[in-house]
Short mmCIF file of C-alpha atoms in Angstrom, two decimals:
data_model
loop_
_atom_site.label_atom_id
_atom_site.label_comp_id
_atom_site.label_asym_id
_atom_site.label_seq_id
_atom_site.Cartn_x
_atom_site.Cartn_y
_atom_site.Cartn_z
CA MET A 18 91.19 93.74 87.19
CA ASN A 19 95.36 92.68 86.21
CA ILE A 20 95.80 91.10 82.51
CA GLN A 21 96.89 88.10 84.03
CA VAL A 22 93.57 87.32 86.13
CA LEU A 23 91.60 88.29 82.97
CA GLY A 24 93.62 85.96 80.60
CA ARG A 25 92.64 83.32 83.24
CA ALA A 26 89.30 84.25 83.51
CA GLY A 27 89.06 84.11 79.77
CA LEU A 28 90.19 80.95 79.67
CA VAL A 29 87.73 79.79 82.25
CA ALA A 30 84.92 80.66 80.11
CA LEU A 31 86.85 78.90 77.21
CA CYS A 32 86.82 75.31 78.46
CA CYS A 33 83.15 75.63 79.68
CA HIS A 34 81.92 76.86 76.55
CA ALA A 35 80.82 73.79 75.20
CA ILE A 36 80.35 71.74 78.17
CA PRO A 37 76.27 71.73 78.82
CA ALA A 38 74.78 74.25 81.31
CA PHE A 39 73.06 72.06 84.01
CA ALA A 40 74.80 73.52 87.25
CA ALA A 41 74.13 76.86 88.77
CA GLY A 42 74.36 79.71 86.90
CA PRO A 43 75.39 83.33 86.90
CA LEU A 44 74.27 85.35 89.47
CA ASP A 45 72.07 82.59 90.80
CA PRO A 46 71.10 84.01 94.36
CA ASP A 47 71.34 80.08 95.86
CA GLY A 48 74.83 79.40 94.12
CA ASP A 49 77.92 79.37 95.73
CA HIS A 50 79.77 81.91 92.71
CA LEU A 51 78.80 84.94 90.77
CA PHE A 52 79.65 83.27 87.71
CA GLY A 53 77.95 80.37 88.79
CA ASP A 54 79.53 76.54 87.87
CA TRP A 55 80.70 77.65 84.77
CA GLY A 56 77.99 74.81 82.94
CA GLY A 57 79.47 72.04 85.35
CA ALA A 58 82.77 72.62 84.61
CA ARG A 59 83.70 73.83 87.79
CA ALA A 60 82.60 70.82 89.37
CA ASP A 61 83.72 68.81 86.92
CA LEU A 62 87.17 69.85 87.48
CA ALA A 63 87.40 69.50 91.05
CA ALA A 64 85.95 66.13 90.56
CA ARG A 65 89.61 65.61 88.49
CA GLY A 66 91.73 67.51 91.51
CA LEU A 67 91.72 71.07 89.96
CA ILE A 68 90.07 73.61 92.11
CA LEU A 69 89.76 76.94 90.74
CA ASP A 70 88.37 79.54 92.85
CA LEU A 71 88.29 83.47 92.07
CA THR A 72 87.70 85.92 94.94
CA TYR A 73 87.27 89.84 95.31
CA THR A 74 87.57 91.64 98.52
CA GLY A 75 86.78 95.06 98.46
CA GLU A 76 86.90 97.88 101.34
CA PHE A 77 85.59 101.47 101.43
CA ALA A 78 85.88 104.13 104.26
CA TYR A 79 84.77 107.13 105.20
CA ASN A 80 86.26 110.00 107.60
CA LEU A 81 83.27 110.97 109.63
CA ALA A 82 85.29 112.98 112.54
CA GLY A 83 88.05 113.70 113.68
CA GLY A 84 92.00 112.71 112.08
CA TYR A 85 95.02 114.52 110.68
CA ARG A 86 92.75 115.89 108.06
CA ARG A 87 89.51 115.55 106.53
CA ASP A 88 88.09 116.49 103.51
CA GLY A 89 85.56 113.89 102.55
CA LEU A 90 87.68 111.60 100.39
CA ILE A 91 85.82 108.16 100.15
CA ALA A 92 89.03 105.87 100.14
CA ARG A 93 88.58 102.30 98.08
CA ALA A 94 91.16 99.62 98.13
CA ASP A 95 90.43 95.92 97.25
CA GLU A 96 92.03 93.22 96.31
CA VAL A 97 91.37 89.87 93.46
CA ALA A 98 92.52 86.73 94.14
CA LEU A 99 92.78 83.87 91.76
CA ASP A 100 93.79 80.18 93.96
CA THR A 101 94.76 77.39 91.94
CA ARG A 102 94.87 73.93 93.56
CA PHE A 103 95.76 70.32 92.39
CA ASP A 104 95.13 67.77 94.28
CA LEU A 105 97.78 65.16 93.26
CA THR A 106 95.97 62.66 95.32
CA ARG A 107 93.79 62.72 92.43
CA LEU A 108 95.47 64.01 89.55
CA ALA A 109 99.01 62.03 89.86
CA GLY A 110 97.92 58.97 92.79
CA LEU A 111 100.12 60.41 95.54
CA ASP A 112 98.44 60.37 98.49
CA ASP A 113 98.21 63.62 100.84
CA ALA A 114 99.55 65.78 98.44
CA GLU A 115 98.77 69.21 96.43
CA VAL A 116 100.20 72.33 94.55
CA ARG A 117 98.89 75.58 94.80
CA VAL A 118 99.39 78.78 93.30
CA THR A 119 98.25 82.27 93.79
CA VAL A 120 98.00 85.13 92.42
CA THR A 121 96.81 88.47 94.13
CA ASN A 122 96.24 91.69 92.48
CA ARG A 123 95.75 95.18 94.60
CA ASN A 124 94.56 98.30 93.87
CA GLY A 125 93.72 101.77 95.79
CA GLU A 126 94.36 103.64 98.56
CA ASP A 127 94.39 104.06 102.54
CA LEU A 128 92.05 106.59 104.44
CA THR A 129 94.58 106.15 107.35
CA ASP A 130 97.73 107.08 104.80
CA GLU A 131 95.81 109.55 103.53
CA ARG A 132 93.79 111.41 106.19
CA LEU A 133 94.10 110.05 109.65
CA VAL A 134 97.59 109.86 110.61
CA ASP A 135 100.29 112.59 110.18
CA PRO A 136 102.48 111.59 107.92
CA ALA A 137 104.99 112.73 109.88
CA GLY A 138 105.30 109.88 112.35
CA GLY A 139 103.03 107.42 110.25
CA PRO A 140 100.33 104.58 110.66
CA LEU A 141 100.35 101.85 112.77
CA SER A 142 97.14 100.08 112.19
CA SER A 143 94.50 100.56 109.00
CA VAL A 144 90.71 101.13 108.88
CA GLN A 145 91.85 99.13 105.80
CA GLU A 146 93.19 96.26 106.75
CA ILE A 147 93.16 94.71 102.38
CA HIS A 148 95.16 98.10 101.47
CA GLY A 149 99.41 97.41 101.50
CA GLN A 150 102.40 96.19 99.80
CA GLY A 151 101.49 98.48 96.58
CA ASN A 152 99.28 98.19 93.90
CA VAL A 153 100.56 95.73 92.19
CA THR A 154 99.96 92.03 90.76
CA ARG A 155 102.07 89.51 92.51
CA LEU A 156 102.73 85.90 92.56
CA THR A 157 101.65 84.95 96.44
CA ARG A 158 101.61 81.30 96.39
CA LEU A 159 103.80 78.55 95.00
CA TRP A 160 103.70 75.54 97.12
CA TYR A 161 104.25 71.41 97.44
CA ARG A 162 102.80 70.08 99.98
CA GLN A 163 103.36 66.57 101.44
CA GLY A 164 101.38 64.78 104.16
CA TRP A 165 102.05 61.45 105.99
CA ARG A 166 100.26 58.94 108.76
CA ASP A 167 96.74 60.61 107.95
CA GLY A 168 97.96 63.94 108.95
CA ALA A 169 100.38 63.69 111.60
CA LEU A 170 103.41 64.69 109.67
CA ASP A 171 103.33 67.51 107.39
CA LEU A 172 105.53 68.99 104.86
CA LYS A 173 105.30 72.66 103.17
CA VAL A 174 108.32 73.77 100.48
CA GLY A 175 108.04 76.42 98.12
CA ARG A 176 106.83 80.54 98.07
CA ILE A 177 104.92 80.79 101.22
CA PRO A 178 103.56 83.53 103.07
CA VAL A 179 104.04 83.26 106.61
CA GLY A 180 100.68 84.35 107.79
CA ASP A 181 98.94 81.25 105.97
CA ASP A 182 100.28 79.06 108.92
CA PHE A 183 101.13 81.04 111.86
CA ALA A 184 99.20 83.15 114.57
CA VAL A 185 96.46 82.47 111.95
CA MET A 186 92.52 83.34 113.09
CA GLU A 187 89.83 83.43 111.49
CA SER A 188 88.51 86.93 110.79
CA HIS A 189 86.33 89.18 109.05
CA PHE A 190 86.88 92.64 110.50
CA GLN A 191 87.86 95.69 108.40
CA ASN A 192 90.54 97.02 110.79
CA LEU A 193 93.98 95.58 110.29
CA TYR A 194 94.64 95.10 114.06
CA LEU A 195 91.39 92.66 114.23
CA GLY A 196 92.57 90.55 111.73
CA SER A 197 94.87 87.63 111.47
CA SER A 198 98.75 87.10 111.76
CA GLN A 199 99.25 89.89 113.99
CA PRO A 200 102.82 89.71 114.49
CA GLY A 201 103.42 90.50 110.91
CA ASN A 202 101.17 93.86 111.40
CA GLN A 203 103.98 94.72 114.33
CA ALA A 204 108.03 93.34 113.32
CA GLY A 205 107.88 95.18 110.44
CA GLY A 206 111.10 94.16 108.16
CA VAL A 207 111.16 90.58 109.80
CA TRP A 208 107.50 88.90 109.08
CA TYR A 209 105.98 90.15 105.71
CA ASN A 210 102.06 89.11 105.84
CA TRP A 211 99.97 88.36 102.79
CA PRO A 212 100.14 89.00 99.67
CA ILE A 213 104.08 88.31 100.12
CA SER A 214 105.77 85.23 99.78
CA GLN A 215 108.95 84.16 100.49
CA TRP A 216 110.61 81.01 99.77
CA ALA A 217 110.24 78.72 103.24
CA ALA A 218 109.74 75.72 104.63
CA ARG A 219 107.05 74.15 107.42
CA LEU A 220 107.17 71.41 108.86
CA ARG A 221 103.97 70.43 111.37
CA LEU A 222 103.42 67.45 113.39
CA GLY A 223 100.02 66.79 114.96
CA ASP A 224 97.64 64.34 116.58
CA VAL A 225 94.07 63.12 116.14
CA GLU A 226 92.76 65.20 119.33
CA GLY A 227 93.74 68.68 117.20
CA ARG A 228 97.16 69.13 118.88
CA TYR A 229 99.99 70.39 116.96
CA VAL A 230 103.74 71.52 116.78
CA GLN A 231 105.07 73.61 113.80
CA ALA A 232 108.17 75.42 112.69
CA GLY A 233 109.03 77.31 109.14
CA VAL A 234 112.39 78.57 108.00
CA PHE A 235 111.77 81.28 105.97
CA ASP A 236 113.81 83.44 103.93
CA LEU A 237 114.15 87.26 104.98
CA ASN A 238 114.34 89.21 101.73
CA PRO A 239 113.24 92.87 101.46
CA GLU A 240 113.28 92.52 97.70
CA ASN A 241 110.26 90.67 97.85
CA LEU A 242 108.59 93.55 98.58
CA ASP A 243 109.82 95.62 95.06
CA PRO A 244 106.47 96.01 93.08
CA ASP A 245 108.24 95.94 89.78
CA ARG A 246 108.93 92.09 90.41
CA GLY A 247 105.90 90.37 91.69
CA PHE A 248 106.76 87.09 89.87
CA ALA A 249 110.25 87.26 90.14
CA LEU A 250 111.14 83.29 91.99
CA TYR A 251 115.28 84.34 92.71
CA ARG A 252 115.56 87.71 94.17
CA GLN A 253 119.33 88.83 95.34
CA GLY A 254 119.70 90.26 98.71
CA THR A 255 118.59 87.67 101.41
CA GLU A 256 120.08 89.06 104.62
CA GLY A 257 119.08 86.49 106.96
CA ALA A 258 116.39 83.69 107.95
CA LEU A 259 112.83 84.24 109.70
CA VAL A 260 112.30 81.00 112.42
CA PRO A 261 108.52 80.99 113.58
CA VAL A 262 107.50 78.24 116.33
CA GLU A 263 103.83 77.54 117.12
CA ALA A 264 102.52 75.12 119.20
CA GLY A 265 98.53 74.93 119.49
CA TRP A 266 95.19 72.09 120.08
CA HIS A 267 91.84 72.74 117.94
CA ARG A 268 89.30 71.62 120.12
CA GLY A 269 86.38 70.12 118.04
CA GLY A 270 82.67 69.31 119.06
CA ASP A 271 79.84 71.37 119.37
CA LEU A 272 81.58 74.49 120.92
CA PRO A 273 85.19 74.32 119.05
CA GLY A 274 87.74 76.87 119.20
CA ASP A 275 91.77 77.51 118.86
CA TYR A 276 94.65 77.81 121.47
CA LYS A 277 97.79 78.80 120.02
CA ILE A 278 101.37 80.15 121.24
CA GLY A 279 104.16 80.63 118.71
CA ALA A 280 107.11 82.47 118.82
CA TYR A 281 109.62 84.11 116.27
CA TYR A 282 113.50 84.40 116.13
CA SER A 283 115.66 86.31 113.12
CA ASN A 284 119.16 86.32 112.51
CA ALA A 285 119.00 89.57 109.82
CA GLU A 286 120.74 92.47 111.10
CA THR A 287 119.12 95.36 112.22
CA ARG A 288 118.86 98.71 113.67
CA ASP A 289 119.59 98.22 117.51
CA TYR A 290 117.38 101.57 118.95
CA ALA A 291 118.30 100.86 122.83
CA ASP A 292 122.09 101.89 121.95
CA GLY A 293 122.12 103.49 118.38
CA GLY A 294 124.15 100.58 116.51
CA THR A 295 122.93 97.90 114.97
CA THR A 296 121.82 93.96 116.20
CA GLY A 297 121.83 90.74 114.41
CA ARG A 298 118.76 89.51 116.09
CA ARG A 299 115.13 89.83 116.75
CA TYR A 300 112.75 88.02 118.59
CA GLY A 301 109.16 87.90 120.09
CA ALA A 302 105.98 85.75 120.61
CA TRP A 303 102.55 85.79 120.24
CA PHE A 304 99.51 83.52 121.50
CA VAL A 305 95.59 83.79 119.85
CA VAL A 306 92.60 81.96 121.26
CA ARG A 307 89.63 81.83 119.88
CA GLN A 308 86.39 79.98 120.83
CA GLN A 309 82.70 79.47 119.82
CA VAL A 310 80.81 79.47 123.97
CA SER A 311 77.20 78.71 122.16
CA ALA A 312 75.29 76.63 119.72
CA PRO A 313 71.94 77.16 119.83
CA HIS A 314 71.45 75.41 116.84
CA ARG A 315 74.31 72.90 117.35
CA ASP A 316 75.89 74.46 114.12
CA ASP A 317 78.57 77.18 113.55
CA ARG A 318 75.73 79.92 114.69
CA GLY A 319 76.54 81.22 117.69
CA LEU A 320 78.61 83.67 120.21
CA VAL A 321 82.31 83.11 119.68
CA LEU A 322 85.11 85.02 121.40
CA PHE A 323 88.67 85.95 120.40
CA THR A 324 91.71 87.43 122.29
CA GLN A 325 95.11 87.62 120.60
CA GLY A 326 98.18 89.43 121.56
CA SER A 327 102.00 89.67 120.50
CA TRP A 328 105.25 91.39 122.18
CA HIS A 329 108.30 92.35 120.60
CA ASP A 330 111.85 93.04 121.57
CA ARG A 331 111.85 96.48 122.65
CA ASP A 332 115.34 97.66 121.86
CA SER A 333 115.06 96.59 117.70
CA ALA A 334 111.02 96.78 116.96
CA TYR A 335 108.64 99.39 116.25
CA VAL A 336 105.41 98.12 118.24
CA THR A 337 106.58 95.94 121.29
CA ARG A 338 103.24 95.34 122.69
CA TYR A 339 99.85 94.31 120.98
CA LEU A 340 96.65 92.84 122.62
CA SER A 341 92.84 92.49 120.96
CA ALA A 342 89.63 90.50 121.70
CA GLY A 343 86.58 91.06 120.72
CA ALA A 344 83.38 88.41 120.08
CA VAL A 345 81.45 87.60 116.44
CA TRP A 346 77.50 86.63 116.81
CA ARG A 347 77.01 84.15 113.59
CA GLY A 348 73.45 83.91 112.69
CA PRO A 349 72.12 86.86 115.30
CA LEU A 350 69.05 86.66 113.63
CA PRO A 351 66.58 83.29 113.47
CA SER A 352 65.45 84.72 109.93
CA ARG A 353 68.77 85.45 108.89
CA PRO A 354 71.50 82.30 110.17
CA ALA A 355 74.38 83.31 107.48
CA ASP A 356 74.58 87.04 109.43
CA ASP A 357 77.27 88.13 111.46
CA LEU A 358 77.60 90.67 114.13
CA GLY A 359 81.17 91.48 115.30
CA VAL A 360 83.04 93.97 117.76
CA GLY A 361 86.32 93.87 118.82
CA LEU A 362 89.17 96.33 120.28
CA ALA A 363 92.95 96.14 119.56
CA PHE A 364 95.66 98.65 121.61
CA ALA A 365 99.33 98.94 120.54
CA GLU A 366 102.28 100.40 121.87
CA VAL A 367 104.92 102.29 120.04
CA GLY A 368 108.25 101.40 122.28
CA ASP A 369 110.25 103.99 124.34
CA PRO A 370 113.96 102.92 122.77
CA TYR A 371 112.19 103.79 118.99
CA VAL A 372 110.75 106.83 120.07
CA ALA A 373 113.38 108.67 121.55
CA THR A 374 115.95 107.50 118.53
CA VAL A 375 113.10 109.07 115.98
CA THR A 376 112.48 111.64 117.91
CA ALA A 377 116.50 112.86 119.19
CA GLY A 378 116.41 115.33 116.48
CA ASN A 379 113.54 117.55 117.83
CA ALA A 380 115.68 120.05 119.81
CA GLY A 381 114.63 123.37 118.70
CA LEU A 382 112.22 122.55 116.24
CA GLY A 383 108.30 123.30 117.11
CA ALA A 384 105.44 120.68 116.39
CA GLY A 385 104.66 121.08 112.27
CA ALA A 386 108.57 121.94 111.81
CA PRO A 387 109.77 120.37 108.50
CA ASP A 388 112.25 117.80 110.10
CA TYR A 389 109.80 117.78 113.05
CA VAL A 390 108.80 113.89 114.31
CA PRO A 391 105.71 113.81 116.24
CA PRO A 392 106.64 111.81 119.70
CA GLN A 393 104.27 108.38 119.18
CA SER A 394 102.44 106.11 122.29
CA ASP A 395 100.13 103.82 121.92
CA GLU A 396 97.05 103.24 119.78
CA TRP A 397 92.96 102.15 120.70
CA ASN A 398 91.40 100.68 117.60
CA LEU A 399 87.79 100.12 117.97
CA GLU A 400 85.41 97.99 115.03
CA VAL A 401 81.90 97.19 115.07
CA TYR A 402 80.46 95.30 112.09
CA TYR A 403 77.01 93.49 110.74
CA GLY A 404 77.66 91.14 107.92
CA VAL A 405 74.87 90.60 105.85
CA SER A 406 74.74 87.87 103.57
CA VAL A 407 73.37 89.16 100.17
CA THR A 408 73.97 85.46 99.04
CA PRO A 409 76.17 82.53 99.18
CA TRP A 410 78.36 84.02 96.91
CA LEU A 411 78.13 88.09 98.10
CA MET A 412 78.57 89.25 102.23
CA VAL A 413 78.90 92.67 102.86
CA ARG A 414 79.97 94.47 105.76
CA PRO A 415 79.22 97.90 107.05
CA ASN A 416 81.01 98.88 110.07
CA LEU A 417 82.23 101.53 112.23
CA GLN A 418 85.39 102.38 113.28
CA LEU A 419 86.76 104.55 115.97
CA MET A 420 90.73 104.87 115.81
CA VAL A 421 91.69 106.99 118.82
CA HIS A 422 95.27 108.61 119.21
CA PRO A 423 95.69 107.81 115.19
CA GLY A 424 98.86 106.58 114.43
CA ALA A 425 100.05 106.53 117.86
CA ASN A 426 100.03 110.15 118.19
CA ASP A 427 97.97 111.51 120.91
CA ARG A 428 98.02 115.06 119.26
CA VAL A 429 95.55 113.79 116.42
CA ASP A 430 92.23 114.05 117.19
CA ASP A 431 90.47 110.83 117.91
CA ALA A 432 88.44 109.20 114.28
CA TRP A 433 85.36 108.04 113.36
CA VAL A 434 85.03 105.87 110.33
CA LEU A 435 82.85 104.50 108.35
CA GLY A 436 83.32 101.58 106.53
CA THR A 437 82.21 98.72 104.54
CA ARG A 438 83.81 94.92 103.48
CA VAL A 439 82.63 93.58 100.27
CA GLU A 440 83.63 89.74 99.90
CA ALA A 441 82.59 88.18 96.37
CA THR A 442 83.21 84.83 95.71
CA LEU A 443 83.41 84.98 91.68
#
């Protein structure tokens, strides 16, 4: 774990030492946190307006069969996140206002990169979604949010990950293409997903019926990806802006659901694969639907169906089409109400202009030659998982994944992967 995370955990421990222990203790099987309520300090701080959360997500993957290369590697990728929320209503008397600061530390390796895909072509999805953007500690959130008129108008400004607000879908799948904020996984170089943040502003208008419309402006700067400047607040190198817009509806009641449709536009200069030059625009669109269709116990247990998709300008995008669908059964066994069972299938297609451009130099070269680039087409990802709620603070989700055409390369054998996702609230 990174020194910054250890330092913050140490400060919390010192603050809690003098407070009498009367709440849930460490390793309490009925508590909400691995380290307990810090002798009551956690609840006391929250009541005063300071909410501290420390979480761990680990994903493990083993290649059972297929893929580009198989040699028994068990790949581990994980993330520790320290999330601090300042409720300014309680702390400073500001109505409906808060500040949020999140620091993340990622480590490990990705089985997809290491074994499943031909390195000459590269990956599309990943069997470990938690991996990405380097093994580094980063400032992932630093924003101020202000609401007015009982939430009808909401403004957020600061360092914000795009996927915190746009194309969001609840997901506990380990496969990247079955997770949230999918446009960021296909619109490479334009939309940076968690744990990358950008200087941005997001304005949201909503009503009491759960309907809303929102828009954002995000500074598009590739320097935000630099692992050596994870805490740098200002970076030179801005290339333009990303503007996402979304409209949606949250349906309440016994069968809640979420319906979203959105689009994005970027004015940053990028490669135009259609004519071999450059272009000053990139754009795309998305939709997200997630609906609970049964509630036998009149709570969140029951069957939930979901689908999401995205489309991107074929002249400038790597992936031009994406679609996924699946189902999650929460509380599948009467004796295990906190468990869940999920199945999902995702499809993605690489754009023809991109393929034509990157394979133009293959003439006269055979597959496997040093400069040969394998042509790409489409990739399918399937995952089935069962989530075991060990305690309220520990969830373990063993899963089986199938990647068809790894890296969108039909010359690579389909890969079967055994995985396990671990989520712990510390």
